[in-house]
Amino acid sequence: MSFGSLPYDIAHLLGGAVLLMSFVLLYQRRLEAVIGAFAVQGALLAAAAFWQGFAQGAPHLYVTALLAFGAKALLIPLALRIALRRLGLHRTVETALGVGPSLLAAIALVGLSVLVVLPATAGQAQALTRENLALALSVVLLGMLMMIARRNAISQLIGLLSLENGLILAAIGVQGMPLVVELSTAALVLMLALVAGIFVFLLRDRLATLDTGDLARQRGEGEAP
Amino acid sequence: MGWLAALLTQILHLALVLAAAPLVVGGIRWLKARMMGRQGPHPLQPLRDLAKLLRKRPVLAETASWVSRAAPYLGAAAALAALALVPSFARGMAFAPLGDLVVIAGLLALGRVAMALAGLDAGTAFGGLGAAREMSFAAIAEPAFLLAVLSFAILAGTTGLEPIGALFQEGSLGLRVSLGLALVALLAVAVAENARIPVDNPATHLELTMVHEAMLLEASGRHLALWEAASALRLTLWLALLSAIFFPFGTAPAGFAPLGWLLGIGAWVGKMALLCLALAAFENAIAKMRVFRVPEFLGTALLLGLLGALLLFLSTRLA
Amino acid sequence: MVEPLLPGGEPAILLARVPPRIPAVLTALLLTLGALGLLALAAVPLARFAWGAAVVHGGVLAAALALAGLGLAGLLAGAMPPAALPLSVPTQVAVDALSAWFLLVVGLAATCSALFALAHGARLAPRLLAAYPLFLAGMALALVAADGFTLLLGFEAMSLASWVLVAADHAQAENRRAARLYLAIAVFGGICLVPAFGLLAGVAGDISFAAIRAAPPAGWTAAAVLALVVAGGGAKAGLVPLHGWLPLAHPAAPSHVSALMSGGMTKVSVYVLARVLLDLCGPAQPLWWGVPLLVLGAGSAVLGALRANLETDGKTLLACSTIENIGLICMGLGLAAAFRAADLGVLAALAAGAALLHALHHALFKSLLFLGMGEVLHAAASRHLDRLGGLIHAMPWTAGAVLVGVGAAASLPPLSGFASEWLLLQALLAAWRVQDLAFQVLGVAAVAAAALAAALAAAAMVRLFGLAFLGRPRTPRAAGAQDGPWLARAALLLPAGLTVILGLLPGPMLDLAQGAVQVLVPLGMAERGGMLAVRVGDGGARYLPLAIAALLAAMAALAWWVAKRRAPASVRGPAWDCGFMPPPPHLPFGDPATQPSAAGFGQPLRRMLGGTLLAAREAVAMPPPGDPSPARLTASFADPADGWLLAPLARARDALAARAERLRGLSLGAWLMLPFATLVALLALAAWVGG
């Protein structure tokens, strides 16, 4: 498969769109828009999985697609929206790193992942797989970047989830990847999400803020305010 | 015979775009009004405005120099020259060898500088403000444009507009993420260059939020008409550029082919109408951003262009 | 890989290489150099007479014209064998195509400068009068040198003579500071270049260019030579991070000297970079050979252009724009080296041609702009943008000429700046053809940097022209300014005319530079577009300036015809200004402060880029409510290179210790950052090792 053949083109396009949504996540300033972008990313991921299932003739990928769509595009964004409304958060994203610098860092990270993946997989895998790996690694790195560049717990949670999107993207691109691995990955990260969710509520109760920067004061080393 | 066909195509093209320019502006205004449930002015209203302005006596500020008088002609000429190079309904125009994307960027810069100097000429506060903002935003829009051009140059091996269009029409490239990113970058640049929402509001009457209009506050009569015409031509240019690069379907081949030309004109009008509709819908759906958010917006376009080129290396290295 | 010749057989220029004229050119050159030396000696007694300055400047003018003519002759005649200088130490001079090209560049810049000096020739101190011919002689000697010693001799003579000229107005403390810094940089350049030639000479100790070419450096010697020459030549040329002296020194000198320094002297430094790195070190250097020049050039281009948008002094602004243009030229040279290493002959020739052409174009339009600012300084007694304004009414000739220079510096078609910028951008857009992923990525960043620099330069030039020449006068002196005498106008009109002509004819100029390009890229065949066009390879992009100019003219005529057909004549009225009241009669130009100020015009770029790149700050001091005094905006910036150069190492050590101490009190985000950074570093390592 290479350029010009439809399966490749569509898979390439969807992978790129998932990466683009990672950039949108970093660009947005309002929490609601961040959640919306995350939902779109989930839907795109589901579409990518669906297309891979169709192209590779692997029906189990349809399950992945369904799971991704249900969880990433519908349930989690919905839950986050409800949390947002209930908590009455002021809705701009608090950034630890400005939008411009974090986008610049994101570009550098994409460049880095291209530089890493291409030589590392030279002559070993199909073109599509190699490209998918590069895109997926970029999405993972951008997720991590988002966790660092944002101070709000909800944004950090979304960063983590989009990181997991990257993992799924990597998994669906490899031919013959068994479903088990994906389910376990997904479950693991969902667990993490749960933990993070509880963490959000606890934080809210105890500290009346979602700024994780305030946690530093709770370590017992310094003076409590 | 060949050169005759080329000349004929060029003349037809010029007539077509000259007729289209006021319609594009008026059409978008009308579509926007309709979407908002208003009656809206007639789509031909810009043409009537131009005719009215051309008959009026221009009033020049006492402090203005010959720059104010010459700049409108230069601005209109630059926009028109650039538009003459962008193919619309057929290839093989007489000026096609001149149609280079970097040259088009240069012509746009020429028009921009002419307008900024005209804004500064009378020595008023708002003119200078608009000129400063316009030149500063262009400082980021221009690299974003050139990075998008880089993606085309890598794929087509040249920055010539016609080879790029022909390559894309052929369709052997397939769908590419980098092209999508280049498209997004070009759209953002187009929005900024044409002073559309969310970067600038073409209908604003609040001087402090203006960019483009602030430079024209002192222009009147035929000078204002020329500036309005230049901005209509520039909008048409960007839409034509987008359709020439990304949607070159239906473009007639070079040579004398009246039937192909008719089809090409039909396809071009259809594409332009769709782009106008998309622009109107986009403008209605979004609010104008704060002036100092604009660099971020354009910076993102720049980074997307960069990302597109990076991903292009990724995919070209795979093959 | 040898690129095939173009169809049509031998080009005309190769046929024109007639050997018999060779000694004549060299003899004339040596005579000119001697005459300049004698002029410098004679200047000391001549300075006593009122007409002395006119004699010296006239002599320099004749010498500059001779140099330009000899450069042209050398380009047409081809290479000639080295000849010994009549000195006791073994020295050699030779004129090959590269020397001839730069002789033409320097000669043209010096012609304009001398013409201006002749027009404004007041009585000058003997040291200034003597230094001026020496300055030109030093530059010419450095250009025609055929061994390391002669090159350094000329280079240092140039540096010292120009130092005397920079210190011309040493009564002012800031000029003294500029001169001190300038001398330090000049000495630094010498300190770097001397060991570089020592390394090039090797154990044999022969520093003639022929011997160095025969045994080019390799391995660590080559790396050391590269570092030393980039540092030494780059410092004199104004490459980041050693550019700090340029915005101080160029404005401090008298205007005609500023023009020659910006137009000529920086080109001599570029010549040294090109000669040593591309010619003497041979074509067998690796791909990374061009990377330092490319990266530093890109940095200079962006930083210089941005700084030009923040400076409030007209000549300092122009000096910053020089940094930008030198950066662009160096990008072309670096790219040529990289393409040459990757066996891409046509592209290497394209990049080298772009660099050479831009050197010529920049020499002309920057001389023009500096001389124009000099004229403004004479007439309006200030070069501060906030004290000028409205000069287009009072000085129409100067304004018209400067407008041409501004258009070229803003790289607008069809002027000269755009032609060379187009070539450079085309070379950059082809950087991906080098089959090395890291270089490709670098090339993408370089495209962005070059485009950013060009657009920033356009903003800076609009700012310069708009604030100095348009609008209303900000001071009474600006309102009462006048154009200079006819000779001074000629000094402006000559480069302005050349800027227009060269912009329309880049193809023939590229043909003329063919020999010089082949010195830099021996295997590269430059594309010859012929009379009308410049182009990239066969079937590649083309730029036809004459056709573009004709198209623009036709469209302007069309617009004129449509608009003027039935239009009534225009009338004058008070400026509309959104309904603000016209000025009262006692303020005939209105309140000058209701116009954009130099700091105000730079505000958007200061906020967008200045904060991160130049540590720009701005503060508004608002009066308390009820107080009718105006609010004040103060804006400042600090070039990071200055602090970088002057910052003592001890402070860095202290900061490091403090930072290590702070590691204990990190926040959660920072803790997350640590493993992330480690991961990224490891990945980078993997990329480096794996790639």
mmCIF file of C-alpha atoms in Angstrom, chain C residues 46-272:
data_model
loop_
_atom_site.group_PDB
_atom_site.id
_atom_site.type_symbol
_atom_site.label_atom_id
_atom_site.label_comp_id
_atom_site.label_asym_id
_atom_site.label_seq_id
_atom_site.Cartn_x
_atom_site.Cartn_y
_atom_site.Cartn_z
ATOM 1 C CA LEU C 46 45.376 69.103 2.265
ATOM 2 C CA ALA C 47 43.003 69.237 5.239
ATOM 3 C CA ARG C 48 44.244 72.744 5.970
ATOM 4 C CA PHE C 49 42.679 74.146 2.831
ATOM 5 C CA ALA C 50 38.995 74.678 2.228
ATOM 6 C CA TRP C 51 39.153 72.748 -1.020
ATOM 7 C CA GLY C 52 41.218 69.920 0.457
ATOM 8 C CA ALA C 53 38.261 67.770 1.348
ATOM 9 C CA ALA C 54 36.861 68.132 -2.142
ATOM 10 C CA VAL C 55 40.157 66.954 -3.639
ATOM 11 C CA VAL C 56 40.334 63.898 -1.384
ATOM 12 C CA HIS C 57 36.707 62.940 -1.893
ATOM 13 C CA GLY C 58 36.985 63.518 -5.621
ATOM 14 C CA GLY C 59 40.038 61.308 -5.691
ATOM 15 C CA VAL C 60 38.228 58.580 -3.774
ATOM 16 C CA LEU C 61 35.317 58.912 -6.179
ATOM 17 C CA ALA C 62 37.625 58.380 -9.140
ATOM 18 C CA ALA C 63 39.284 55.428 -7.416
ATOM 19 C CA ALA C 64 35.911 53.889 -6.553
ATOM 20 C CA LEU C 65 34.767 54.215 -10.147
ATOM 21 C CA ALA C 66 38.038 52.646 -11.248
ATOM 22 C CA LEU C 67 37.556 49.750 -8.831
ATOM 23 C CA ALA C 68 34.017 49.116 -10.048
ATOM 24 C CA GLY C 69 35.194 49.286 -13.645
ATOM 25 C CA LEU C 70 38.085 46.938 -12.927
ATOM 26 C CA GLY C 71 35.706 44.545 -11.240
ATOM 27 C CA LEU C 72 33.530 44.573 -14.317
ATOM 28 C CA ALA C 73 36.559 44.090 -16.535
ATOM 29 C CA GLY C 74 37.753 41.240 -14.345
ATOM 30 C CA LEU C 75 34.349 39.564 -14.581
ATOM 31 C CA LEU C 76 34.384 39.842 -18.340
ATOM 32 C CA ALA C 77 38.029 38.883 -18.737
ATOM 33 C CA GLY C 78 38.164 35.857 -16.464
ATOM 34 C CA ALA C 79 40.802 34.682 -14.024
ATOM 35 C CA MET C 80 44.361 35.923 -14.100
ATOM 36 C CA PRO C 81 47.514 34.521 -12.501
ATOM 37 C CA PRO C 82 48.739 35.975 -9.219
ATOM 38 C CA ALA C 83 51.362 38.692 -9.273
ATOM 39 C CA ALA C 84 53.718 39.722 -6.518
ATOM 40 C CA LEU C 85 53.251 42.995 -4.692
ATOM 41 C CA PRO C 86 56.276 45.282 -4.621
ATOM 42 C CA LEU C 87 56.928 44.693 -0.915
ATOM 43 C CA SER C 88 59.785 43.104 0.951
ATOM 44 C CA VAL C 89 57.656 40.272 2.340
ATOM 45 C CA PRO C 90 56.287 37.754 -0.159
ATOM 46 C CA THR C 91 52.795 38.938 -0.987
ATOM 47 C CA GLN C 92 50.547 38.150 -3.893
ATOM 48 C CA VAL C 93 47.518 39.700 -5.492
ATOM 49 C CA ALA C 94 45.219 38.227 -8.089
ATOM 50 C CA VAL C 95 41.817 38.996 -9.510
ATOM 51 C CA ASP C 96 39.612 36.017 -10.130
ATOM 52 C CA ALA C 97 35.897 36.222 -10.804
ATOM 53 C CA LEU C 98 34.937 36.158 -7.107
ATOM 54 C CA SER C 99 37.302 39.027 -6.286
ATOM 55 C CA ALA C 100 36.087 40.907 -9.322
ATOM 56 C CA TRP C 101 32.449 40.519 -8.294
ATOM 57 C CA PHE C 102 33.091 41.891 -4.843
ATOM 58 C CA LEU C 103 35.300 44.649 -6.303
ATOM 59 C CA LEU C 104 32.278 45.658 -8.337
ATOM 60 C CA VAL C 105 30.084 45.577 -5.231
ATOM 61 C CA VAL C 106 32.473 47.628 -3.112
ATOM 62 C CA GLY C 107 33.295 49.962 -5.976
ATOM 63 C CA LEU C 108 29.655 50.819 -6.559
ATOM 64 C CA ALA C 109 28.975 51.370 -2.856
ATOM 65 C CA ALA C 110 32.081 53.530 -2.576
ATOM 66 C CA THR C 111 31.093 55.563 -5.620
ATOM 67 C CA CYS C 112 27.792 56.531 -4.056
ATOM 68 C CA SER C 113 29.462 57.220 -0.731
ATOM 69 C CA ALA C 114 32.192 59.400 -2.233
ATOM 70 C CA LEU C 115 29.686 61.323 -4.321
ATOM 71 C CA PHE C 116 27.719 62.130 -1.190
ATOM 72 C CA ALA C 117 30.895 63.088 0.678
ATOM 73 C CA LEU C 118 31.860 65.369 -2.193
ATOM 74 C CA ALA C 119 28.475 67.066 -2.055
ATOM 75 C CA HIS C 120 28.575 67.637 1.684
ATOM 76 C CA GLY C 121 32.334 68.073 1.898
ATOM 77 C CA ALA C 122 32.888 70.447 4.738
ATOM 78 C CA ARG C 123 36.267 70.888 6.371
ATOM 79 C CA LEU C 124 37.150 67.705 8.145
ATOM 80 C CA ALA C 125 39.865 66.840 10.629
ATOM 81 C CA PRO C 126 43.014 65.468 8.902
ATOM 82 C CA ARG C 127 42.685 62.048 10.527
ATOM 83 C CA LEU C 128 39.177 61.607 9.101
ATOM 84 C CA LEU C 129 40.205 62.774 5.674
ATOM 85 C CA ALA C 130 43.179 60.416 5.647
ATOM 86 C CA ALA C 131 41.258 57.432 6.960
ATOM 87 C CA TYR C 132 38.630 57.493 4.229
ATOM 88 C CA PRO C 133 40.906 56.575 1.269
ATOM 89 C CA LEU C 134 42.731 54.086 3.484
ATOM 90 C CA PHE C 135 39.420 52.440 4.313
ATOM 91 C CA LEU C 136 38.660 51.912 0.634
ATOM 92 C CA ALA C 137 42.213 50.792 -0.108
ATOM 93 C CA GLY C 138 42.053 48.228 2.709
ATOM 94 C CA MET C 139 38.842 46.777 1.370
ATOM 95 C CA ALA C 140 40.207 46.565 -2.158
ATOM 96 C CA LEU C 141 43.431 44.971 -0.958
ATOM 97 C CA ALA C 142 41.535 42.331 1.031
ATOM 98 C CA LEU C 143 39.489 41.540 -2.039
ATOM 99 C CA VAL C 144 42.375 41.072 -4.443
ATOM 100 C CA ALA C 145 44.715 39.274 -2.039
ATOM 101 C CA ALA C 146 46.013 35.916 -3.205
ATOM 102 C CA ASP C 147 47.596 34.846 0.037
ATOM 103 C CA GLY C 148 46.609 34.866 3.673
ATOM 104 C CA PHE C 149 49.023 37.592 4.701
ATOM 105 C CA THR C 150 47.825 40.115 2.137
ATOM 106 C CA LEU C 151 44.231 39.308 2.930
ATOM 107 C CA LEU C 152 44.769 39.953 6.619
ATOM 108 C CA LEU C 153 46.756 43.082 5.853
ATOM 109 C CA GLY C 154 43.885 44.523 3.849
ATOM 110 C CA PHE C 155 41.286 43.316 6.335
ATOM 111 C CA GLU C 156 43.025 44.921 9.293
ATOM 112 C CA ALA C 157 43.730 48.146 7.401
ATOM 113 C CA MET C 158 40.015 48.277 6.642
ATOM 114 C CA SER C 159 39.136 47.664 10.297
ATOM 115 C CA LEU C 160 41.515 50.261 11.702
ATOM 116 C CA ALA C 161 40.672 52.953 9.175
ATOM 117 C CA SER C 162 36.990 52.477 9.776
ATOM 118 C CA TRP C 163 37.606 52.588 13.525
ATOM 119 C CA VAL C 164 39.061 56.057 13.124
ATOM 120 C CA LEU C 165 35.951 57.029 11.176
ATOM 121 C CA VAL C 166 33.576 55.505 13.743
ATOM 122 C CA ALA C 167 35.325 57.542 16.406
ATOM 123 C CA ALA C 168 34.879 60.703 14.321
ATOM 124 C CA ASP C 169 32.520 62.342 16.744
ATOM 125 C CA HIS C 170 34.291 61.199 19.875
ATOM 126 C CA ALA C 171 33.060 64.077 21.974
ATOM 127 C CA GLN C 172 29.951 62.067 22.752
ATOM 128 C CA ALA C 173 30.257 59.269 25.254
ATOM 129 C CA GLU C 174 28.066 56.844 23.332
ATOM 130 C CA ASN C 175 30.240 57.236 20.238
ATOM 131 C CA ARG C 176 33.325 56.533 22.299
ATOM 132 C CA ARG C 177 31.672 53.412 23.622
ATOM 133 C CA ALA C 178 30.711 52.345 20.107
ATOM 134 C CA ALA C 179 34.262 52.889 18.881
ATOM 135 C CA ARG C 180 35.716 50.901 21.790
ATOM 136 C CA LEU C 181 33.390 47.994 21.131
ATOM 137 C CA TYR C 182 34.117 48.236 17.427
ATOM 138 C CA LEU C 183 37.851 48.054 18.014
ATOM 139 C CA ALA C 184 37.428 45.093 20.340
ATOM 140 C CA ILE C 185 35.408 43.233 17.722
ATOM 141 C CA ALA C 186 37.921 44.088 15.015
ATOM 142 C CA VAL C 187 40.755 42.752 17.147
ATOM 143 C CA PHE C 188 38.698 39.663 17.907
ATOM 144 C CA GLY C 189 38.175 39.110 14.173
ATOM 145 C CA GLY C 190 41.909 39.332 13.590
ATOM 146 C CA ILE C 191 42.651 37.013 16.508
ATOM 147 C CA CYS C 192 40.362 34.411 14.962
ATOM 148 C CA LEU C 193 41.519 34.764 11.381
ATOM 149 C CA VAL C 194 45.282 34.621 12.006
ATOM 150 C CA PRO C 195 45.284 31.133 13.552
ATOM 151 C CA ALA C 196 42.758 30.038 10.933
ATOM 152 C CA PHE C 197 45.264 30.821 8.207
ATOM 153 C CA GLY C 198 47.966 29.214 10.313
ATOM 154 C CA LEU C 199 45.951 26.001 10.358
ATOM 155 C CA LEU C 200 45.249 26.269 6.662
ATOM 156 C CA ALA C 201 48.921 26.688 5.865
ATOM 157 C CA GLY C 202 49.709 23.445 7.656
ATOM 158 C CA VAL C 203 53.256 22.286 8.357
ATOM 159 C CA ALA C 204 54.555 23.606 5.043
ATOM 160 C CA GLY C 205 53.693 27.113 6.140
ATOM 161 C CA ASP C 206 52.767 28.307 2.677
ATOM 162 C CA ILE C 207 49.811 30.669 2.992
ATOM 163 C CA SER C 208 49.354 31.435 -0.680
ATOM 164 C CA PHE C 209 45.864 30.542 -1.796
ATOM 165 C CA ALA C 210 47.143 28.160 -4.452
ATOM 166 C CA ALA C 211 49.023 26.122 -1.849
ATOM 167 C CA ILE C 212 46.025 26.046 0.501
ATOM 168 C CA ARG C 213 43.755 24.923 -2.307
ATOM 169 C CA ALA C 214 46.164 22.144 -3.150
ATOM 170 C CA ALA C 215 46.001 20.768 0.401
ATOM 171 C CA PRO C 216 42.583 21.552 1.871
ATOM 172 C CA PRO C 217 42.109 20.891 5.575
ATOM 173 C CA ALA C 218 40.390 17.758 6.817
ATOM 174 C CA GLY C 219 39.251 16.285 10.106
ATOM 175 C CA TRP C 220 39.618 18.383 13.242
ATOM 176 C CA THR C 221 41.739 20.968 11.424
ATOM 177 C CA ALA C 222 38.838 21.643 9.102
ATOM 178 C CA ALA C 223 36.430 21.925 12.041
ATOM 179 C CA ALA C 224 38.759 24.341 13.804
ATOM 180 C CA VAL C 225 39.163 26.427 10.651
ATOM 181 C CA LEU C 226 35.401 26.505 10.229
ATOM 182 C CA ALA C 227 34.847 27.659 13.798
ATOM 183 C CA LEU C 228 37.591 30.293 13.649
ATOM 184 C CA VAL C 229 36.588 31.722 10.292
ATOM 185 C CA VAL C 230 32.885 31.813 11.144
ATOM 186 C CA ALA C 231 33.756 33.575 14.397
ATOM 187 C CA GLY C 232 36.267 35.994 12.856
ATOM 188 C CA GLY C 233 34.552 36.760 9.578
ATOM 189 C CA GLY C 234 31.118 36.572 11.159
ATOM 190 C CA ALA C 235 32.084 39.077 13.832
ATOM 191 C CA LYS C 236 33.091 41.630 11.212
ATOM 192 C CA ALA C 237 30.074 40.864 9.060
ATOM 193 C CA GLY C 238 27.642 41.182 11.950
ATOM 194 C CA LEU C 239 26.434 37.612 12.322
ATOM 195 C CA VAL C 240 24.511 36.679 15.456
ATOM 196 C CA PRO C 241 25.680 36.434 18.239
ATOM 197 C CA LEU C 242 28.565 38.813 17.484
ATOM 198 C CA HIS C 243 26.387 41.505 15.953
ATOM 199 C CA GLY C 244 26.206 43.788 18.983
ATOM 200 C CA TRP C 245 28.695 46.339 17.650
ATOM 201 C CA LEU C 246 26.899 46.955 14.381
ATOM 202 C CA PRO C 247 23.845 48.921 15.592
ATOM 203 C CA LEU C 248 26.216 51.072 17.665
ATOM 204 C CA ALA C 249 29.068 51.645 15.236
ATOM 205 C CA HIS C 250 27.284 52.196 11.942
ATOM 206 C CA PRO C 251 25.176 55.125 13.181
ATOM 207 C CA ALA C 252 28.128 56.677 15.003
ATOM 208 C CA ALA C 253 30.129 57.196 11.817
ATOM 209 C CA PRO C 254 29.402 60.065 9.388
ATOM 210 C CA SER C 255 26.637 59.098 6.985
ATOM 211 C CA HIS C 256 28.768 58.476 3.918
ATOM 212 C CA VAL C 257 31.009 56.240 6.010
ATOM 213 C CA SER C 258 27.984 54.407 7.443
ATOM 214 C CA ALA C 259 26.869 53.742 3.894
ATOM 215 C CA LEU C 260 30.262 52.395 2.928
ATOM 216 C CA MET C 261 30.492 50.291 6.089
ATOM 217 C CA SER C 262 27.063 48.772 5.596
ATOM 218 C CA GLY C 263 27.245 48.481 1.847
ATOM 219 C CA GLY C 264 30.914 47.666 1.390
ATOM 220 C CA MET C 265 32.707 46.533 4.501
ATOM 221 C CA THR C 266 30.219 43.871 5.551
ATOM 222 C CA LYS C 267 30.483 42.487 2.016
ATOM 223 C CA VAL C 268 34.249 42.196 2.400
ATOM 224 C CA SER C 269 33.637 40.065 5.479
ATOM 225 C CA VAL C 270 31.171 37.978 3.501
ATOM 226 C CA TYR C 271 33.850 37.662 0.830
ATOM 227 C CA VAL C 272 36.302 36.344 3.415
#
